[in-house]
Amino acid sequence: MTTFVVVGGDAAGMSAASKAKRDDPDLDVIVFEKGEWVSYGACGLPYYIKGEIQTLEELVSVTPEEFREERDIDLRTGREVVDIDPDSRTVTARSDEGETVQSYDALLVATGAAAVEPPIDGLDLNGVYTLGSMTDGKELREFVARSRETSPNDQPDSGPACQYLENCSGPVGIVGGGYIGVEMAEALAENGFEVHLFQRGDRVLKGFSDATSEAVADHLGEQGVSVYLNAAVESTVGDGVVEAVVTADERVPVEMVLLGAGVRPRTDLAEAAGIELGPTGAIATDAHRETNVEDVYAAGDCAEAEHVVTGDPAYVPLALTANRHGRAIGRTIAGTPTKGGGIAGTAAVKAFEIEAARTGVLDHDEAREAGFDPVTETIEAKSRAGYYPESGTVRVTLTADRESGQVLGGSLVSEYGEGAVHRSHALVGAVTEGVTLGELSNYDLAYAPPFNTTWDPILTATKVLGGKL
């Protein structure tokens, strides 16, 4: 019997395991997961912490029992793989019960990513959190719950240690203005916290357009979030418990700090086994997600993939990529070689009452490195027919190549529910297929007064940028 071993039990790992077993029921599929949670939606953690999702179990797509009993997958939770030996084709797993050695015919490394801990002094203080796992989410939810159990009039004297002694709420700091930082700013502010968000660069949501980033930052401010740009955090300070965030310019009192400075691929296990990393620092693979080591694959947040616009390796650790590539590997292992496809860097984010999306290449330096001569234009247009009640505004940024007119990327922002995210799907198709502005301008996009204008904002942006070229 052929044995397929998977290291890591989240999106890529369980997608691969499930698809392989479904396509070839005779496969022996074994999954090692060092934690107790598998197949969960980490992207939903900010909304669990906010209180919109009531239990962690709601974030679980398939339970361990379902994998074992209904899908006939040998899922071994609480077991961390500590060694991969490609020569003997074995992995060594460690648990409270000791070590076990398991042989494999094919292996998937799906070790995911870890939260980045930036070079900041004082991160070992109590009250400094990250958000990279279900356990992290549980701890942050408990922090929020403690603050809500006591009404403001009943709170104890303010003090940095009160969250560990009695119920309290007060100012909190978020380090990083990316997806986690923005989403958690909403989650904490909606629970009554005074939120201070520190971004070392000159704008939040760095991967989006300047216009989108500006709109999000302005809206955060309107919602009471204090946004500090060009404010690299030097340290968190306190006597055992965090009391303040310190930048080069100021010292801001806080009772909690959340690190949202991004993630890094977990590659130590792969590197030790001789598996090569790519230029992004993540595991390098071919189109079928196979590494330089025969019959060893990698997917998910630990691996890189080819960007559809530049053709270069890119590291964009998002859920769809992990699920898609995991599924493709599962088909390959079961006997049908399948390419997982490239990535466009498509992403979306909600911040209070606005939504934003992006895809492709927007950064001019990145575009030039790939051989393009980028030109960018931003427009604003109505989201629905002008005469239709409650029409909103969509701001669209398009980037294209000056000579060829090829669409390279786009970024959109609108009021929540006014279609920035759904409209981005047309741009995903455009950048993936390498169409020109002229071709995009002829897309037959849907129109009806409650949903759109006759000329969709994307088509309007296409015309404006086309005229500029």
Coordinates of C-alpha atoms in Angstrom, one line a residue:
M1 CA 0.0 0.0 0.0
T2 CA 1.3 3.5 -0.9
T3 CA 1.7 5.8 2.1
F4 CA 1.1 9.5 1.8
V5 CA 2.3 11.4 4.9
V6 CA 1.3 15.0 5.6
V7 CA 3.0 17.4 8.0
G8 CA 0.6 20.0 9.1
G9 CA -3.2 19.7 9.6
D10 CA -4.6 23.0 8.4
A11 CA -5.7 24.2 4.9
A12 CA -3.1 22.8 2.6
G13 CA -2.5 19.6 4.5
M14 CA -6.1 18.6 5.1
S15 CA -7.1 19.6 1.5
A16 CA -4.3 17.3 0.1
A17 CA -5.1 14.5 2.5
S18 CA -8.8 14.6 1.8
K19 CA -8.5 14.8 -2.0
A20 CA -5.9 12.1 -2.2
K21 CA -8.0 9.7 -0.1
R22 CA -11.1 10.5 -2.0
D23 CA -9.5 9.9 -5.4
D24 CA -7.7 6.8 -4.3
P25 CA -9.3 5.1 -1.3
D26 CA -6.6 2.5 -1.2
L27 CA -4.0 5.1 -0.2
D28 CA -2.7 5.1 3.4
V29 CA -3.0 8.8 4.3
I30 CA -1.4 9.9 7.6
V31 CA -1.4 13.4 8.9
F32 CA 0.7 14.7 11.8
E33 CA -0.4 17.9 13.5
K34 CA 1.4 19.3 16.5
G35 CA -1.6 21.0 17.9
E36 CA -5.2 19.8 18.6
W37 CA -7.0 22.0 16.0
V38 CA -7.1 21.1 12.3
S39 CA -8.9 22.5 9.3
Y40 CA -9.8 25.8 10.9
G41 CA -10.4 29.3 9.5
A42 CA -7.7 31.4 11.1
C43 CA -8.9 34.4 9.0
G44 CA -12.1 34.4 11.1
L45 CA -10.2 34.9 14.4
P46 CA -10.6 38.8 14.4
Y47 CA -14.4 38.3 14.1
Y48 CA -14.4 35.7 16.9
I49 CA -12.4 38.1 19.1
K50 CA -14.8 40.9 18.2
G51 CA -17.8 38.8 19.2
E52 CA -19.5 38.3 15.9
I53 CA -18.5 34.6 16.0
Q54 CA -19.4 33.0 19.3
T55 CA -17.2 29.9 19.6
L56 CA -13.9 28.7 18.2
E57 CA -15.6 25.5 17.0
E58 CA -17.5 27.6 14.5
L59 CA -14.2 28.3 12.7
V60 CA -13.6 24.6 12.2
S61 CA -14.5 23.3 8.8
V62 CA -14.1 19.5 9.5
T63 CA -13.5 18.0 12.9
P64 CA -10.7 15.5 13.7
E65 CA -13.4 12.9 14.3
E66 CA -14.9 13.5 10.9
F67 CA -11.5 13.1 9.2
R68 CA -10.8 9.9 11.1
E69 CA -14.3 8.2 10.9
E70 CA -15.9 9.6 7.7
R71 CA -12.8 10.2 5.5
D72 CA -10.7 7.3 6.8
I73 CA -7.6 9.5 7.3
D74 CA -5.1 8.6 10.0
L75 CA -5.0 12.0 11.7
R76 CA -2.5 12.2 14.6
T77 CA -2.9 15.4 16.6
G78 CA -0.6 16.4 19.4
R79 CA 2.4 15.0 17.4
E80 CA 5.1 17.3 16.1
V81 CA 7.3 16.2 13.3
V82 CA 10.8 17.0 14.3
D83 CA 12.8 15.4 11.5
I84 CA 12.5 14.4 7.9
D85 CA 15.0 11.9 6.4
P86 CA 14.6 11.8 2.6
D87 CA 17.2 9.0 2.3
S88 CA 15.3 6.6 4.5
R89 CA 11.9 8.2 3.5
T90 CA 10.9 8.6 7.1
V91 CA 9.6 11.3 9.4
T92 CA 10.1 11.3 13.2
A93 CA 7.3 12.7 15.3
R94 CA 7.4 13.6 18.9
S95 CA 4.5 13.7 21.5
D96 CA 4.0 13.4 25.2
E97 CA 4.2 9.6 24.7
G98 CA 7.6 9.7 23.1
E99 CA 9.0 9.5 19.5
T100 CA 7.7 7.5 16.6
V101 CA 9.2 7.0 13.1
Q102 CA 6.9 6.8 10.1
S103 CA 7.9 5.8 6.6
Y104 CA 6.4 7.5 3.5
D105 CA 6.2 7.0 -0.2
A106 CA 5.1 10.7 -0.8
L107 CA 5.4 13.5 1.7
L108 CA 3.7 16.9 1.9
V109 CA 5.3 19.7 4.0
A110 CA 2.5 22.0 5.1
T111 CA 4.0 23.6 8.2
G112 CA 2.4 27.0 7.7
A113 CA 3.6 30.3 8.9
A114 CA 4.4 32.0 12.2
A115 CA 3.7 35.5 13.4
V116 CA 6.7 37.8 12.9
E117 CA 8.2 39.1 16.1
P118 CA 9.8 42.4 15.1
P119 CA 13.1 43.6 16.7
I120 CA 11.4 45.3 19.5
D121 CA 12.6 45.3 23.1
G122 CA 10.2 44.2 25.8
L123 CA 8.2 41.6 23.8
D124 CA 8.5 39.2 26.7
L125 CA 6.3 41.3 28.9
N126 CA 2.9 40.0 30.0
G127 CA 0.1 41.6 27.9
V128 CA 1.9 41.2 24.5
Y129 CA 0.0 39.0 22.2
T130 CA 0.2 37.6 18.7
L131 CA -2.6 36.2 16.5
G132 CA -1.4 33.2 14.6
S133 CA -3.3 30.3 16.1
M134 CA -6.6 29.2 17.7
T135 CA -4.9 29.4 21.1
D136 CA -3.9 33.0 20.4
G137 CA -7.5 33.8 19.5
K138 CA -8.8 32.2 22.6
E139 CA -6.4 34.2 24.8
L140 CA -7.4 37.5 23.1
R141 CA -11.1 36.7 23.4
E142 CA -10.6 36.1 27.1
F143 CA -8.8 39.5 27.4
V144 CA -11.8 41.2 25.7
A145 CA -14.2 39.2 27.9
R146 CA -12.4 40.4 31.1
S147 CA -12.9 44.0 30.0
R148 CA -16.6 43.5 29.3
E149 CA -17.5 41.8 32.6
T150 CA -17.1 45.1 34.5
S151 CA -19.0 48.2 33.5
P152 CA -16.9 51.5 33.2
N153 CA -18.3 52.8 36.5
D154 CA -17.2 49.7 38.3
Q155 CA -13.7 49.5 36.9
P156 CA -10.7 49.6 39.3
D157 CA -8.2 52.3 39.4
S158 CA -6.4 52.4 36.0
G159 CA -3.1 50.6 36.0
P160 CA -1.2 48.4 33.5
A161 CA -1.6 45.2 35.5
C162 CA -5.3 45.4 36.1
Q163 CA -6.1 43.0 33.3
Y164 CA -4.3 40.3 35.4
L165 CA -5.8 41.3 38.7
E166 CA -9.4 42.4 38.1
N167 CA -11.7 43.3 35.2
C168 CA -10.8 46.4 33.3
S169 CA -10.5 48.0 29.8
G170 CA -8.4 50.8 28.5
P171 CA -5.9 51.8 25.8
V172 CA -4.4 49.0 23.6
G173 CA -1.7 49.1 21.0
I174 CA -1.4 47.3 17.7
V175 CA 2.0 47.0 16.0
G176 CA 1.5 46.8 12.2
G177 CA -1.0 48.2 9.8
G178 CA -1.6 45.1 7.6
Y179 CA -4.6 42.8 7.4
I180 CA -4.4 41.7 11.0
G181 CA -3.7 45.2 12.4
V182 CA -6.7 46.7 10.5
E183 CA -9.1 43.9 11.3
M184 CA -8.1 43.8 15.0
A185 CA -8.4 47.6 15.3
E186 CA -12.1 47.2 14.4
A187 CA -12.5 44.2 16.7
L188 CA -11.0 46.0 19.7
A189 CA -12.5 49.4 19.1
E190 CA -16.0 47.8 18.8
N191 CA -15.5 46.3 22.2
G192 CA -14.8 49.7 23.7
F193 CA -11.1 49.9 23.7
E194 CA -9.1 53.0 22.9
V195 CA -7.0 51.7 20.0
H196 CA -3.6 53.0 18.9
L197 CA -2.2 51.5 15.7
F198 CA 1.5 51.9 14.9
Q199 CA 2.8 51.5 11.3
R200 CA 6.5 51.8 10.6
G201 CA 5.8 52.8 7.0
D202 CA 4.1 55.8 5.6
R203 CA 0.7 54.0 5.0
V204 CA -1.4 51.1 6.2
L205 CA -2.1 48.2 3.9
K206 CA 1.2 48.5 2.1
G207 CA 0.2 46.1 -0.7
F208 CA -2.8 48.2 -1.7
S209 CA -2.7 51.4 -3.7
D210 CA -1.9 54.7 -2.1
A211 CA -5.5 55.8 -2.7
T212 CA -6.9 52.7 -1.0
S213 CA -4.5 53.0 1.9
E214 CA -5.4 56.6 2.5
A215 CA -9.1 55.9 2.5
V216 CA -8.7 53.1 5.0
A217 CA -6.4 55.2 7.3
D218 CA -8.8 58.1 7.2
H219 CA -11.8 55.9 8.0
L220 CA -9.9 54.3 11.0
G221 CA -9.4 57.8 12.3
E222 CA -13.0 58.7 11.9
Q223 CA -13.9 55.6 13.9
G224 CA -11.7 56.7 16.8
V225 CA -8.6 54.7 16.1
S226 CA -5.3 56.7 16.5
V227 CA -3.1 55.8 13.5
Y228 CA 0.6 56.5 13.8
L229 CA 2.4 56.5 10.5
N230 CA 6.2 56.4 10.1
A231 CA 6.2 55.3 13.7
A232 CA 8.4 52.3 14.1
V233 CA 8.0 50.8 17.6
E234 CA 11.3 50.7 19.5
S235 CA 10.1 49.0 22.6
T236 CA 7.2 48.0 24.9
V237 CA 7.9 48.9 28.5
G238 CA 6.5 48.0 31.9
D239 CA 7.3 46.3 35.2
G240 CA 6.5 42.7 34.3
V241 CA 3.4 43.8 32.5
V242 CA 3.2 46.0 29.4
E243 CA 2.5 49.7 30.3
A244 CA 3.4 51.6 27.2
V245 CA 4.5 51.5 23.5
V246 CA 7.6 53.6 22.8
T247 CA 8.5 55.1 19.4
A248 CA 11.2 57.5 18.4
D249 CA 8.8 60.4 19.0
E250 CA 6.5 59.4 21.9
R251 CA 5.5 57.1 24.7
V252 CA 1.8 55.9 24.5
P253 CA 0.3 54.2 27.6
V254 CA -1.4 50.9 26.8
E255 CA -2.7 47.9 28.8
M256 CA -2.2 45.4 25.9
V257 CA -0.1 45.1 22.7
L258 CA -1.0 43.0 19.7
L259 CA 1.8 42.2 17.3
G260 CA 0.4 42.3 13.7
A261 CA 3.7 42.7 11.8
G262 CA 3.0 39.9 9.3
V263 CA 4.0 36.3 9.1
R264 CA 7.1 34.3 8.1
P265 CA 7.1 30.8 6.6
R266 CA 8.0 27.9 8.9
T267 CA 10.9 26.3 7.0
D268 CA 13.3 25.0 9.7
L269 CA 12.1 21.4 9.3
A270 CA 12.4 21.5 5.5
E271 CA 15.8 23.2 5.5
A272 CA 17.2 20.6 7.9
A273 CA 16.1 17.9 5.4
G274 CA 17.9 19.5 2.5
I275 CA 14.7 21.0 1.0
E276 CA 15.6 24.2 -0.9
L277 CA 14.1 27.6 -0.2
G278 CA 13.4 30.1 -2.9
P279 CA 14.3 33.8 -3.2
T280 CA 11.3 34.8 -1.0
G281 CA 12.6 32.7 1.9
A282 CA 9.7 30.2 1.6
I283 CA 10.0 26.7 0.2
A284 CA 10.6 26.5 -3.5
T285 CA 8.5 24.2 -5.6
D286 CA 7.8 23.4 -9.3
A287 CA 4.4 23.8 -10.9
H288 CA 3.1 20.6 -9.3
R289 CA 4.3 21.8 -5.9
E290 CA 7.2 19.3 -5.7
T291 CA 10.4 20.4 -4.0
N292 CA 13.9 19.6 -5.1
V293 CA 13.6 16.4 -3.1
E294 CA 11.9 13.7 -5.0
D295 CA 8.3 12.9 -3.9
V296 CA 8.4 15.7 -1.3
Y297 CA 5.9 18.4 -1.9
A298 CA 5.2 21.8 -0.1
A299 CA 2.2 24.0 -0.1
G300 CA 0.4 26.6 2.0
D301 CA 1.9 29.4 4.0
C302 CA 5.3 27.7 4.1
A303 CA 5.8 27.7 0.3
E304 CA 6.1 30.2 -2.5
A305 CA 4.4 30.1 -5.9
E306 CA 4.7 31.8 -9.3
H307 CA 3.1 35.2 -9.7
V308 CA 0.8 35.3 -12.8
V309 CA 1.9 38.8 -13.8
T310 CA 5.7 38.8 -13.2
G311 CA 6.3 35.1 -13.6
D312 CA 8.6 35.3 -10.6
P313 CA 8.4 33.4 -7.3
A314 CA 6.2 35.2 -4.8
Y315 CA 5.2 34.6 -1.2
V316 CA 1.5 35.5 -0.6
P317 CA 0.3 33.3 2.4
L318 CA -3.5 33.3 2.0
A319 CA -6.2 30.7 2.5
L320 CA -7.3 30.1 -1.1
T321 CA -3.8 29.4 -2.3
A322 CA -3.2 26.9 0.4
N323 CA -6.5 25.0 -0.3
R324 CA -6.1 25.1 -4.0
H325 CA -2.5 23.9 -4.0
G326 CA -3.3 21.2 -1.4
R327 CA -6.1 19.9 -3.5
A328 CA -3.8 19.8 -6.5
I329 CA -1.2 17.8 -4.6
G330 CA -3.8 15.4 -3.4
R331 CA -4.8 14.7 -7.1
T332 CA -1.2 14.3 -8.0
I333 CA -0.5 11.8 -5.3
A334 CA -3.6 9.8 -6.3
G335 CA -2.3 9.5 -9.8
T336 CA -3.5 12.5 -11.7
P337 CA -0.7 15.0 -12.0
T338 CA -2.2 18.5 -11.4
K339 CA -0.7 21.9 -11.3
G340 CA -1.9 24.2 -8.5
G341 CA -1.8 27.3 -10.6
G342 CA -0.1 30.7 -10.0
I343 CA -1.1 33.5 -7.7
A344 CA -2.1 37.1 -8.3
G345 CA -1.8 38.3 -4.8
T346 CA -5.5 38.8 -4.5
A347 CA -6.7 40.0 -1.1
A348 CA -9.6 41.8 0.7
V349 CA -10.1 43.5 4.0
K350 CA -12.9 45.1 5.9
A351 CA -12.4 48.1 8.2
F352 CA -15.5 49.1 10.1
E353 CA -17.8 50.5 7.4
I354 CA -15.5 50.2 4.3
E355 CA -14.1 47.3 2.3
A356 CA -11.1 47.1 0.1
A357 CA -9.5 44.7 -2.3
R358 CA -6.4 44.3 -4.4
T359 CA -4.9 42.1 -7.0
G360 CA -1.8 41.9 -9.3
V361 CA 1.1 44.2 -9.3
L362 CA 0.6 47.8 -8.1
D363 CA 4.1 48.8 -6.9
H364 CA 6.0 50.5 -9.7
D365 CA 9.4 49.3 -8.6
E366 CA 8.2 45.7 -8.7
A367 CA 6.6 46.2 -12.1
R368 CA 9.8 47.7 -13.5
E369 CA 11.9 44.8 -12.1
A370 CA 9.6 42.5 -14.1
G371 CA 10.3 44.5 -17.3
F372 CA 7.1 46.7 -17.4
D373 CA 6.8 50.5 -17.7
P374 CA 3.9 51.0 -15.2
V375 CA 1.3 53.8 -15.3
T376 CA -1.3 54.2 -12.6
E377 CA -4.6 56.2 -12.5
T378 CA -7.3 56.4 -9.8
I379 CA -10.9 57.3 -10.3
E380 CA -14.1 57.6 -8.2
A381 CA -17.5 56.5 -9.5
K382 CA -20.9 55.7 -8.2
S383 CA -21.6 52.1 -7.1
R384 CA -25.2 52.1 -8.3
A385 CA -27.3 54.1 -10.7
G386 CA -27.3 57.7 -9.7
Y387 CA -31.0 57.8 -9.2
Y388 CA -31.1 54.7 -7.1
P389 CA -31.4 55.3 -3.3
E390 CA -28.4 54.9 -1.1
S391 CA -25.8 54.8 -3.9
G392 CA -22.2 54.7 -2.7
T393 CA -18.8 55.5 -4.1
V394 CA -16.1 53.1 -5.4
R395 CA -12.5 54.3 -5.7
V396 CA -10.6 52.3 -8.3
T397 CA -6.9 52.3 -8.9
L398 CA -5.6 50.6 -12.1
T399 CA -2.0 50.0 -13.1
A400 CA -1.0 49.0 -16.7
D401 CA 2.0 48.7 -18.9
R402 CA 2.6 51.9 -20.9
E403 CA 3.7 50.2 -24.1
S404 CA 1.5 47.1 -24.3
G405 CA -1.5 48.3 -22.3
Q406 CA -1.4 45.1 -20.3
V407 CA -3.4 45.3 -17.0
L408 CA -0.9 44.7 -14.2
G409 CA -3.0 45.3 -11.1
G410 CA -5.8 47.0 -9.4
S411 CA -7.0 48.2 -6.0
L412 CA -10.5 49.2 -4.9
V413 CA -12.2 50.7 -1.9
S414 CA -15.8 51.5 -1.1
E415 CA -18.3 51.7 1.6
Y416 CA -19.1 48.2 3.1
G417 CA -21.5 46.5 0.8
E418 CA -20.9 48.8 -2.2
G419 CA -18.9 46.2 -4.2
A420 CA -15.2 47.0 -4.0
V421 CA -14.4 43.3 -3.2
H422 CA -16.8 41.7 -5.7
R423 CA -15.7 44.1 -8.5
S424 CA -12.1 43.0 -7.9
H425 CA -12.9 39.6 -9.4
A426 CA -13.1 41.1 -12.9
L427 CA -9.6 42.5 -12.4
V428 CA -8.3 39.1 -11.1
G429 CA -9.4 37.6 -14.4
A430 CA -7.8 40.4 -16.3
V431 CA -4.4 40.2 -14.6
T432 CA -4.4 36.4 -14.7
E433 CA -5.1 36.3 -18.4
G434 CA -2.8 39.2 -19.2
V435 CA -5.4 41.2 -21.0
T436 CA -5.0 44.8 -22.2
L437 CA -6.9 47.8 -21.1
G438 CA -8.7 47.7 -24.5
E439 CA -9.8 44.1 -23.9
L440 CA -10.9 44.8 -20.3
S441 CA -12.9 47.8 -21.5
N442 CA -15.0 45.4 -23.6
Y443 CA -15.8 43.1 -20.6
D444 CA -19.6 42.5 -20.5
L445 CA -20.1 43.3 -16.8
A446 CA -23.5 43.1 -15.2
Y447 CA -25.7 46.1 -14.9
A448 CA -29.0 46.8 -13.1
P449 CA -29.7 50.0 -11.1
P450 CA -29.6 48.3 -7.6
F451 CA -26.2 46.8 -8.3
N452 CA -24.2 49.0 -10.7
T453 CA -24.0 51.9 -13.0
T454 CA -24.2 51.3 -16.8
W455 CA -20.5 51.8 -16.9
D456 CA -19.0 49.8 -14.1
P457 CA -16.4 51.7 -12.1
I458 CA -13.8 49.3 -13.4
L459 CA -14.7 50.1 -17.0
T460 CA -14.6 53.8 -16.2
A461 CA -11.1 53.4 -14.8
T462 CA -10.1 51.5 -17.8
K463 CA -11.2 54.3 -20.1
V464 CA -9.5 57.0 -18.0
L465 CA -6.2 55.1 -17.8
G466 CA -6.4 54.2 -21.5
G467 CA -6.8 57.8 -22.4
K468 CA -3.7 58.6 -20.2
L469 CA -1.7 56.0 -22.2

